[in-house]
C-alpha cells in the first residue's frame, strides 16, 4: 500500500494563481475562527500572527471596551496591519516579536490574561507576493525567505553552505519530498545558487517532471522545506504551545490554523495531551476544514486545518459561598 504523503502548503501551491488578486489578503476560515474564539466585547484577545490584520480586524470589530494584542515577527506585516487596523487604534497594541515568546510578549503588553488567542501559521500572502523576500518560486528574487529580516540565517546560506546529506534530510523532513537526495545532489553540483529562479531550475532539472491536473509545481516541496528551516517554524510552534496556556484566562480559548501536516500533528498531539492532563477541553475532536465554498473562492485555504481548545474554568473553592 502506498503511504499518503503529507500535503504541501496550499498557500504555496497556488502561488501563481492569485498573488495579485483581491483574494491575496483574504483571511482563511474567518467564520470558523470567530465562532471558536467567541469574542466578548469586553474581552482580551491576542492575534499571535497578525499578518495583514485580516483576523485581527474581525476580532477588533467585535470589541467594545476589550483589547487586542497583535504580534508578528515581520516588521512589514506590522506596518500593513497598522494601516488596516487604524480604525481600531484605541483597542489595539501591535508588537514585533516571535510567538515562541508569547508569554513574555503578553506580559510586556501589560494586558490581563487573555480570553482568546489565535495563531494562523505559515507565511502570509504579503510575504509570498514580495519577490525581494525570496519566498516565491514563480518570481525571481534573492534566496532569502526570512519572515523576520533580522533573522540569523537565509535560504541562500542553507543552500550554499550545508552538506549534501544535511540538505537532503532537510528537504525530506520539512518538504516530504521523495526526490530529496537527487535534489540535494543537484544543488551541491550547481552551487553557488543565488536566486529563486536558479534554484527552481536546478530542482526542475533534478527530478522527473510531474504532469497532470493536480500536480504541484516541482519546486513546491523544496521551497517549503527551506522556508520552514530558515524560520524554525516547528521549533517556534513547539515553544508557543509550551507557553501559551500561561497567557490564557480560565475559560479562555486557543484557536490554531495550520497548513502543514507536521504542524497540525504537533497541535493535535499537544491538545490531546492537555486534555488528558486536564489542562484544556477540546472544542472539537477532529480538525475543522474549510468549506468547499471557501476553497472555491480562495484556493489558498485548501490545506487549512483548524483546532481549538478551551482552558478549564477556575475551580470553585470550598466555602466560596456557592
Ligand atoms: C498566514 S499569516 C497571518 C495572516 C493573518 N491572519 C491575516 O488575516 O492577515 C502568518 C503571519 O505570521 C507571522 N509569523 C510566522 N511565524 C511567526 C512567529 N514565530 N512569531 C511571530 N509571527 C510569526 C508571519 O510573519 C506572517 O505575517
PDB file of N, CA, C and O in Angstrom, residues 163-173 177 180-185:
ATOM      1  N   UNK A 163      25.970  20.635   4.056  1.00  0.00           N
ATOM      2  CA  UNK A 163      26.460  19.418   3.405  1.00  0.00           C
ATOM      3  C   UNK A 163      25.319  18.797   2.627  1.00  0.00           C
ATOM      4  O   UNK A 163      24.140  18.993   2.958  1.00  0.00           O
ATOM      5  N   UNK A 164      25.676  17.982   1.614  1.00  0.00           N
ATOM      6  CA  UNK A 164      24.645  17.366   0.763  1.00  0.00           C
ATOM      7  C   UNK A 164      23.651  16.549   1.602  1.00  0.00           C
ATOM      8  O   UNK A 164      22.437  16.632   1.414  1.00  0.00           O
ATOM      9  N   UNK A 165      24.188  15.797   2.574  1.00  0.00           N
ATOM     10  CA  UNK A 165      23.294  14.946   3.381  1.00  0.00           C
ATOM     11  C   UNK A 165      22.363  15.793   4.251  1.00  0.00           C
ATOM     12  O   UNK A 165      21.200  15.456   4.461  1.00  0.00           O
ATOM     13  N   UNK A 166      22.871  16.928   4.741  1.00  0.00           N
ATOM     14  CA  UNK A 166      22.023  17.828   5.554  1.00  0.00           C
ATOM     15  C   UNK A 166      20.879  18.387   4.707  1.00  0.00           C
ATOM     16  O   UNK A 166      19.724  18.448   5.135  1.00  0.00           O
ATOM     17  N   UNK A 167      21.250  18.790   3.485  1.00  0.00           N
ATOM     18  CA  UNK A 167      20.227  19.344   2.582  1.00  0.00           C
ATOM     19  C   UNK A 167      19.162  18.303   2.268  1.00  0.00           C
ATOM     20  O   UNK A 167      17.964  18.593   2.286  1.00  0.00           O
ATOM     21  N   UNK A 168      19.626  17.097   1.967  1.00  0.00           N
ATOM     22  CA  UNK A 168      18.682  16.029   1.622  1.00  0.00           C
ATOM     23  C   UNK A 168      17.742  15.758   2.798  1.00  0.00           C
ATOM     24  O   UNK A 168      16.525  15.625   2.618  1.00  0.00           O
ATOM     25  N   UNK A 169      18.303  15.703   4.002  1.00  0.00           N
ATOM     26  CA  UNK A 169      17.469  15.436   5.190  1.00  0.00           C
ATOM     27  C   UNK A 169      16.435  16.536   5.395  1.00  0.00           C
ATOM     28  O   UNK A 169      15.274  16.276   5.701  1.00  0.00           O
ATOM     29  N   UNK A 170      16.907  17.761   5.230  1.00  0.00           N
ATOM     30  CA  UNK A 170      16.017  18.920   5.433  1.00  0.00           C
ATOM     31  C   UNK A 170      14.863  18.917   4.417  1.00  0.00           C
ATOM     32  O   UNK A 170      13.694  19.115   4.766  1.00  0.00           O
ATOM     33  N   UNK A 171      15.196  18.645   3.160  1.00  0.00           N
ATOM     34  CA  UNK A 171      14.161  18.674   2.105  1.00  0.00           C
ATOM     35  C   UNK A 171      13.191  17.511   2.299  1.00  0.00           C
ATOM     36  O   UNK A 171      11.986  17.633   2.079  1.00  0.00           O
ATOM     37  N   UNK A 172      13.726  16.403   2.780  1.00  0.00           N
ATOM     38  CA  UNK A 172      12.863  15.252   3.032  1.00  0.00           C
ATOM     39  C   UNK A 172      11.956  15.517   4.245  1.00  0.00           C
ATOM     40  O   UNK A 172      10.747  15.321   4.189  1.00  0.00           O
ATOM     41  N   UNK A 173      12.575  16.017   5.305  1.00  0.00           N
ATOM     42  CA  UNK A 173      11.852  16.169   6.567  1.00  0.00           C
ATOM     43  C   UNK A 173      10.758  17.233   6.496  1.00  0.00           C
ATOM     44  O   UNK A 173       9.608  16.996   6.826  1.00  0.00           O
ATOM     45  N   UNK A 177       9.621  15.538   0.505  1.00  0.00           N
ATOM     46  CA  UNK A 177       9.933  15.412  -0.920  1.00  0.00           C
ATOM     47  C   UNK A 177      10.600  14.055  -1.162  1.00  0.00           C
ATOM     48  O   UNK A 177      11.666  13.778  -0.607  1.00  0.00           O
ATOM     49  N   UNK A 180      14.311  13.969  -2.494  1.00  0.00           N
ATOM     50  CA  UNK A 180      15.196  14.878  -1.752  1.00  0.00           C
ATOM     51  C   UNK A 180      16.682  14.640  -2.035  1.00  0.00           C
ATOM     52  O   UNK A 180      17.462  15.586  -2.142  1.00  0.00           O
ATOM     53  N   UNK A 181      17.080  13.361  -2.171  1.00  0.00           N
ATOM     54  CA  UNK A 181      18.518  13.078  -2.365  1.00  0.00           C
ATOM     55  C   UNK A 181      18.998  13.592  -3.720  1.00  0.00           C
ATOM     56  O   UNK A 181      20.037  14.226  -3.817  1.00  0.00           O
ATOM     57  N   UNK A 182      18.188  13.328  -4.740  1.00  0.00           N
ATOM     58  CA  UNK A 182      18.544  13.825  -6.077  1.00  0.00           C
ATOM     59  C   UNK A 182      18.641  15.344  -6.106  1.00  0.00           C
ATOM     60  O   UNK A 182      19.533  15.912  -6.727  1.00  0.00           O
ATOM     61  N   UNK A 183      17.673  15.971  -5.445  1.00  0.00           N
ATOM     62  CA  UNK A 183      17.660  17.443  -5.447  1.00  0.00           C
ATOM     63  C   UNK A 183      18.893  17.963  -4.708  1.00  0.00           C
ATOM     64  O   UNK A 183      19.577  18.869  -5.185  1.00  0.00           O
ATOM     65  N   UNK A 184      19.198  17.369  -3.564  1.00  0.00           N
ATOM     66  CA  UNK A 184      20.366  17.820  -2.791  1.00  0.00           C
ATOM     67  C   UNK A 184      21.649  17.667  -3.616  1.00  0.00           C
ATOM     68  O   UNK A 184      22.509  18.559  -3.634  1.00  0.00           O
ATOM     69  N   UNK A 185      21.754  16.546  -4.327  1.00  0.00           N
ATOM     70  CA  UNK A 185      22.951  16.308  -5.145  1.00  0.00           C
ATOM     71  C   UNK A 185      23.064  17.395  -6.221  1.00  0.00           C
ATOM     72  O   UNK A 185      24.117  17.973  -6.451  1.00  0.00           O
TER      73      UNK A 185
END
